[in-house]
Amino acid sequence: MRRKIVAGNWKMNKDFDEAETLIDDVVKGLEEEEVDCDVVICPPFPYLELATDGAADSELFEVGAQNVSSFDSGAYTGEVSAAMLASLDVNFCIIGHSERRKYFNEDNATLAVKVEKVLANEIVPIYCVGETLEEREANRHFDVIRRQVEEGLFGLDAADFENVVIAYEPVWAIGTGKTATPEQAEEIHAFIRSLVKEKYGDDIANEIHILYGGSCNAKNASALFAQPDIDGGLIGGASLKAEDFVSICRQAK
């Protein structure tokens, strides 16, 4: 049975003191609660070392970055490479979040390069896919998801693909308070798993983790996580409140 993963994406929030407090509060909560999942905290770049120090001290969570450069090194001002992340003991990296696709024009080809960069540095990519409201209403959501998965991930060999986590985030449910119903989310998760099965076979399809990310919160997490193909969550706003985030982690069984 796949062990669930709950990853908190802080996005561009918190100053240093607030970040330190939030990490401390999450650790306290995880110490007090019965949590049986893998927990990942993805803070902004300036707080990665703070987070990895906290992870090393508590051994209760791992750390992820929110983005990575498609370049290895050089004259790329403002960029952060996969090797830099690895040197900070970062274990995961979110790639292709809908906000990166929308605001920074990241396409599947660029994201495929980023996936390769983090895998080469032994970092697990959390590769995000998802459709807009317009695409869903036009009944194109399956085509959109298929293209994102195939173009972003299916260039990998089986050995590398085994180390990928996929996150389905319906764009229409991010930051809107709307959430896909458990049945809607399960339908897409099962579809993604079927694509993996077609490409890589039963064994890898049964092992790959597919997370849900779209206004998942302490109130709806249990119903979402109960679905057979949903292996945890990529949590946005609810990860900024320790009590809510720990509650979600507790429900991931």
Coordinates of C-alpha atoms in Angstrom, one line a residue:
M1 CA 0.0 0.0 0.0
R2 CA 1.3 3.4 -0.9
R3 CA 2.3 5.6 2.1
K4 CA 0.6 9.0 1.8
I5 CA 2.5 12.2 1.3
V6 CA 1.4 15.6 2.5
A7 CA 3.4 18.5 1.2
G8 CA 2.9 22.1 2.3
N9 CA 3.5 24.8 -0.4
W10 CA 3.9 28.1 1.4
K11 CA 4.1 30.0 -1.9
M12 CA 5.4 33.6 -1.4
N13 CA 4.4 34.0 2.3
K14 CA 5.9 34.6 5.7
D15 CA 8.9 36.7 6.8
F16 CA 11.9 34.9 8.5
D17 CA 10.5 35.1 12.1
E18 CA 7.1 33.9 10.9
A19 CA 8.7 31.0 9.0
E20 CA 10.7 30.0 12.0
T21 CA 7.6 30.1 14.2
L22 CA 5.5 28.1 11.7
I23 CA 8.1 25.4 11.5
D24 CA 8.4 25.1 15.2
D25 CA 4.6 24.9 15.6
V26 CA 4.3 22.2 12.9
V27 CA 7.0 20.2 14.6
K28 CA 5.2 20.5 18.0
G29 CA 2.0 19.4 16.3
L30 CA 3.6 16.4 14.6
E31 CA 5.1 15.4 17.9
E32 CA 1.7 15.5 19.7
E33 CA -0.4 13.8 17.0
E34 CA -0.4 10.3 15.5
V35 CA 0.7 11.0 12.0
D36 CA 1.3 8.1 9.6
C37 CA 2.4 9.9 6.4
D38 CA 5.4 11.5 4.9
V39 CA 5.4 15.2 5.6
V40 CA 7.1 17.8 3.3
I41 CA 7.4 21.5 3.9
C42 CA 8.1 23.7 0.9
P43 CA 9.0 27.2 2.0
P44 CA 10.3 30.1 -0.1
F45 CA 14.0 29.9 -1.1
P46 CA 15.4 32.2 1.7
Y47 CA 14.0 29.8 4.3
L48 CA 15.2 26.5 2.9
E49 CA 18.2 26.2 5.3
L50 CA 16.0 27.1 8.2
A51 CA 13.7 24.3 7.2
T52 CA 16.4 21.7 6.5
D53 CA 18.0 22.4 9.9
G54 CA 14.5 21.9 11.5
A55 CA 14.0 18.7 9.5
A56 CA 17.4 17.4 10.7
D57 CA 16.7 18.2 14.3
S58 CA 13.2 16.8 14.5
E59 CA 13.3 14.0 11.8
L60 CA 9.6 14.5 11.4
F61 CA 9.5 16.1 8.0
E62 CA 11.4 16.6 4.8
V63 CA 12.0 19.8 2.8
G64 CA 11.0 20.7 -0.7
A65 CA 11.7 23.8 -2.9
Q66 CA 9.0 25.5 -4.9
N67 CA 10.9 25.8 -8.1
V68 CA 14.3 25.2 -9.7
S69 CA 16.3 26.5 -12.6
S70 CA 16.5 24.7 -15.9
F71 CA 20.2 25.6 -16.0
D72 CA 23.0 24.0 -14.1
S73 CA 25.1 27.1 -13.3
G74 CA 26.4 30.3 -14.8
A75 CA 25.2 33.9 -15.6
Y76 CA 21.6 33.4 -14.7
T77 CA 20.9 36.1 -12.1
G78 CA 18.2 35.2 -9.7
E79 CA 18.1 31.5 -10.6
V80 CA 18.6 28.6 -8.2
S81 CA 20.0 25.3 -9.5
A82 CA 19.2 21.7 -8.6
A83 CA 22.8 21.3 -7.3
M84 CA 22.3 24.2 -5.0
L85 CA 19.2 22.7 -3.6
A86 CA 20.9 19.3 -3.1
S87 CA 23.7 21.0 -1.2
L88 CA 21.1 22.2 1.3
D89 CA 19.7 18.7 1.7
V90 CA 16.5 19.5 0.0
N91 CA 14.6 16.3 -0.8
F92 CA 11.7 17.4 -3.0
C93 CA 11.0 20.1 -5.6
I94 CA 7.7 21.3 -6.9
I95 CA 7.8 21.6 -10.7
G96 CA 5.2 23.1 -13.0
H97 CA 2.8 24.5 -10.4
S98 CA -0.1 26.2 -12.2
E99 CA 1.1 29.6 -11.0
R100 CA 4.5 29.0 -12.7
R101 CA 2.8 27.9 -15.9
K102 CA 0.4 30.9 -15.8
Y103 CA 2.5 33.8 -14.6
F104 CA 6.0 32.7 -15.8
N105 CA 4.9 31.0 -19.0
E106 CA 6.6 27.7 -18.2
D107 CA 5.7 25.0 -20.8
N108 CA 5.9 21.3 -20.7
A109 CA 9.3 21.2 -22.5
T110 CA 10.9 23.5 -20.0
L111 CA 9.4 21.5 -17.1
A112 CA 10.7 18.3 -18.6
V113 CA 14.2 19.7 -18.4
K114 CA 13.7 20.8 -14.7
V115 CA 12.5 17.3 -13.9
E116 CA 15.7 15.8 -15.3
K117 CA 17.8 18.4 -13.4
V118 CA 16.4 17.5 -10.0
L119 CA 16.4 13.8 -10.6
A120 CA 20.1 14.0 -11.6
N121 CA 20.7 15.6 -8.1
E122 CA 18.7 12.9 -6.3
I123 CA 15.8 15.3 -5.6
V124 CA 12.2 14.0 -6.0
P125 CA 10.2 16.2 -8.4
I126 CA 6.5 16.9 -7.5
Y127 CA 5.3 17.5 -11.0
C128 CA 2.0 19.4 -11.2
V129 CA -0.7 19.0 -13.8
G130 CA -4.2 20.4 -14.0
E131 CA -6.8 22.0 -16.2
T132 CA -8.4 25.4 -16.2
L133 CA -12.1 26.0 -15.7
E134 CA -12.4 26.8 -19.4
E135 CA -10.7 23.6 -20.4
R136 CA -12.9 21.5 -18.1
E137 CA -16.1 23.1 -19.3
A138 CA -15.1 22.5 -22.9
N139 CA -14.6 18.8 -21.9
R140 CA -10.9 19.0 -22.8
H141 CA -9.5 18.2 -19.3
F142 CA -8.4 14.7 -20.1
D143 CA -6.5 15.9 -23.2
V144 CA -4.8 18.6 -21.2
I145 CA -3.7 16.2 -18.5
R146 CA -2.5 13.6 -21.0
R147 CA -0.4 16.2 -22.8
Q148 CA 1.1 17.6 -19.6
V149 CA 2.0 14.1 -18.3
E150 CA 3.4 12.8 -21.6
E151 CA 5.4 15.9 -22.6
G152 CA 6.7 16.6 -19.1
L153 CA 7.5 13.1 -17.8
F154 CA 7.3 10.3 -20.4
G155 CA 10.8 11.1 -21.8
L156 CA 12.1 9.5 -18.6
D157 CA 13.3 5.9 -18.4
A158 CA 11.5 3.6 -15.9
A159 CA 14.2 3.9 -13.3
D160 CA 13.9 7.7 -13.1
F161 CA 10.2 7.8 -13.4
E162 CA 9.9 5.6 -10.3
N163 CA 11.2 8.6 -8.3
V164 CA 8.6 11.1 -9.5
V165 CA 5.6 12.3 -7.6
I166 CA 2.7 13.7 -9.6
A167 CA 0.3 16.3 -8.2
Y168 CA -3.1 16.9 -9.8
E169 CA -4.2 20.5 -9.2
P170 CA -7.4 21.6 -10.9
V171 CA -6.5 25.2 -11.7
W172 CA -10.1 26.3 -11.1
A173 CA -9.8 25.1 -7.5
I174 CA -6.6 26.8 -6.5
G175 CA -7.0 29.7 -4.1
T176 CA -10.7 30.0 -5.0
G177 CA -12.1 28.0 -2.0
K178 CA -13.6 25.6 -4.6
T179 CA -12.6 22.0 -4.4
A180 CA -13.0 19.2 -6.8
T181 CA -15.4 16.6 -5.3
P182 CA -13.7 13.4 -4.2
E183 CA -15.3 11.7 -7.2
Q184 CA -14.0 14.4 -9.6
A185 CA -10.5 14.2 -8.2
E186 CA -10.5 10.4 -8.1
E187 CA -11.5 10.3 -11.8
I188 CA -8.5 12.3 -12.8
H189 CA -6.1 10.5 -10.5
A190 CA -7.3 7.2 -11.9
F191 CA -6.8 8.5 -15.4
I192 CA -3.2 9.6 -14.7
R193 CA -2.5 6.2 -13.2
S194 CA -3.9 4.6 -16.3
L195 CA -1.5 6.7 -18.5
V196 CA 1.4 5.6 -16.3
K197 CA 0.3 2.0 -16.7
E198 CA 0.2 2.3 -20.5
K199 CA 3.7 3.7 -20.6
Y200 CA 5.5 1.9 -17.7
G201 CA 3.4 -1.1 -16.7
D202 CA 1.4 -2.2 -13.7
D203 CA 4.2 -2.3 -11.1
I204 CA 5.3 1.3 -11.5
A205 CA 1.7 2.5 -12.0
N206 CA 0.8 0.9 -8.6
E207 CA 3.8 2.5 -6.9
I208 CA 3.7 6.0 -8.2
H209 CA 2.3 8.7 -5.8
I210 CA -0.4 11.0 -7.2
L211 CA -1.3 13.9 -4.8
Y212 CA -4.3 16.2 -4.9
G213 CA -3.7 19.9 -4.8
G214 CA -6.7 22.2 -5.1
S215 CA -8.0 23.9 -1.9
C216 CA -7.5 20.7 0.1
N217 CA -8.1 21.6 3.8
A218 CA -8.7 20.2 7.2
K219 CA -12.4 19.8 6.5
N220 CA -12.2 17.9 3.2
A221 CA -8.9 16.0 3.5
S222 CA -10.4 12.8 4.8
A223 CA -12.9 12.4 2.0
L224 CA -10.3 13.1 -0.6
F225 CA -7.6 10.9 0.9
A226 CA -10.1 8.0 1.2
Q227 CA -10.2 7.7 -2.6
P228 CA -8.1 4.7 -3.9
D229 CA -5.9 6.7 -6.3
I230 CA -5.3 9.8 -4.2
D231 CA -2.0 9.4 -2.3
G232 CA -2.0 12.6 -0.2
G233 CA -2.1 16.3 -0.9
L234 CA -0.1 19.3 -2.1
I235 CA -1.5 21.9 0.4
G236 CA -1.4 25.6 -0.3
G237 CA -3.2 28.0 2.1
A238 CA -3.9 25.5 4.8
S239 CA -0.2 24.8 5.1
L240 CA 0.3 28.3 6.5
K241 CA -1.5 27.5 9.7
A242 CA 0.2 24.8 11.8
E243 CA -3.0 23.5 13.3
D244 CA -4.7 23.0 10.0
F245 CA -1.6 21.5 8.3
V246 CA -1.1 19.0 11.1
S247 CA -4.7 18.1 11.0
I248 CA -4.4 17.3 7.3
C249 CA -1.4 15.2 8.0
R250 CA -3.2 13.3 10.7
Q251 CA -6.0 12.4 8.2
A252 CA -3.5 11.0 5.7
K253 CA -3.6 7.3 6.6

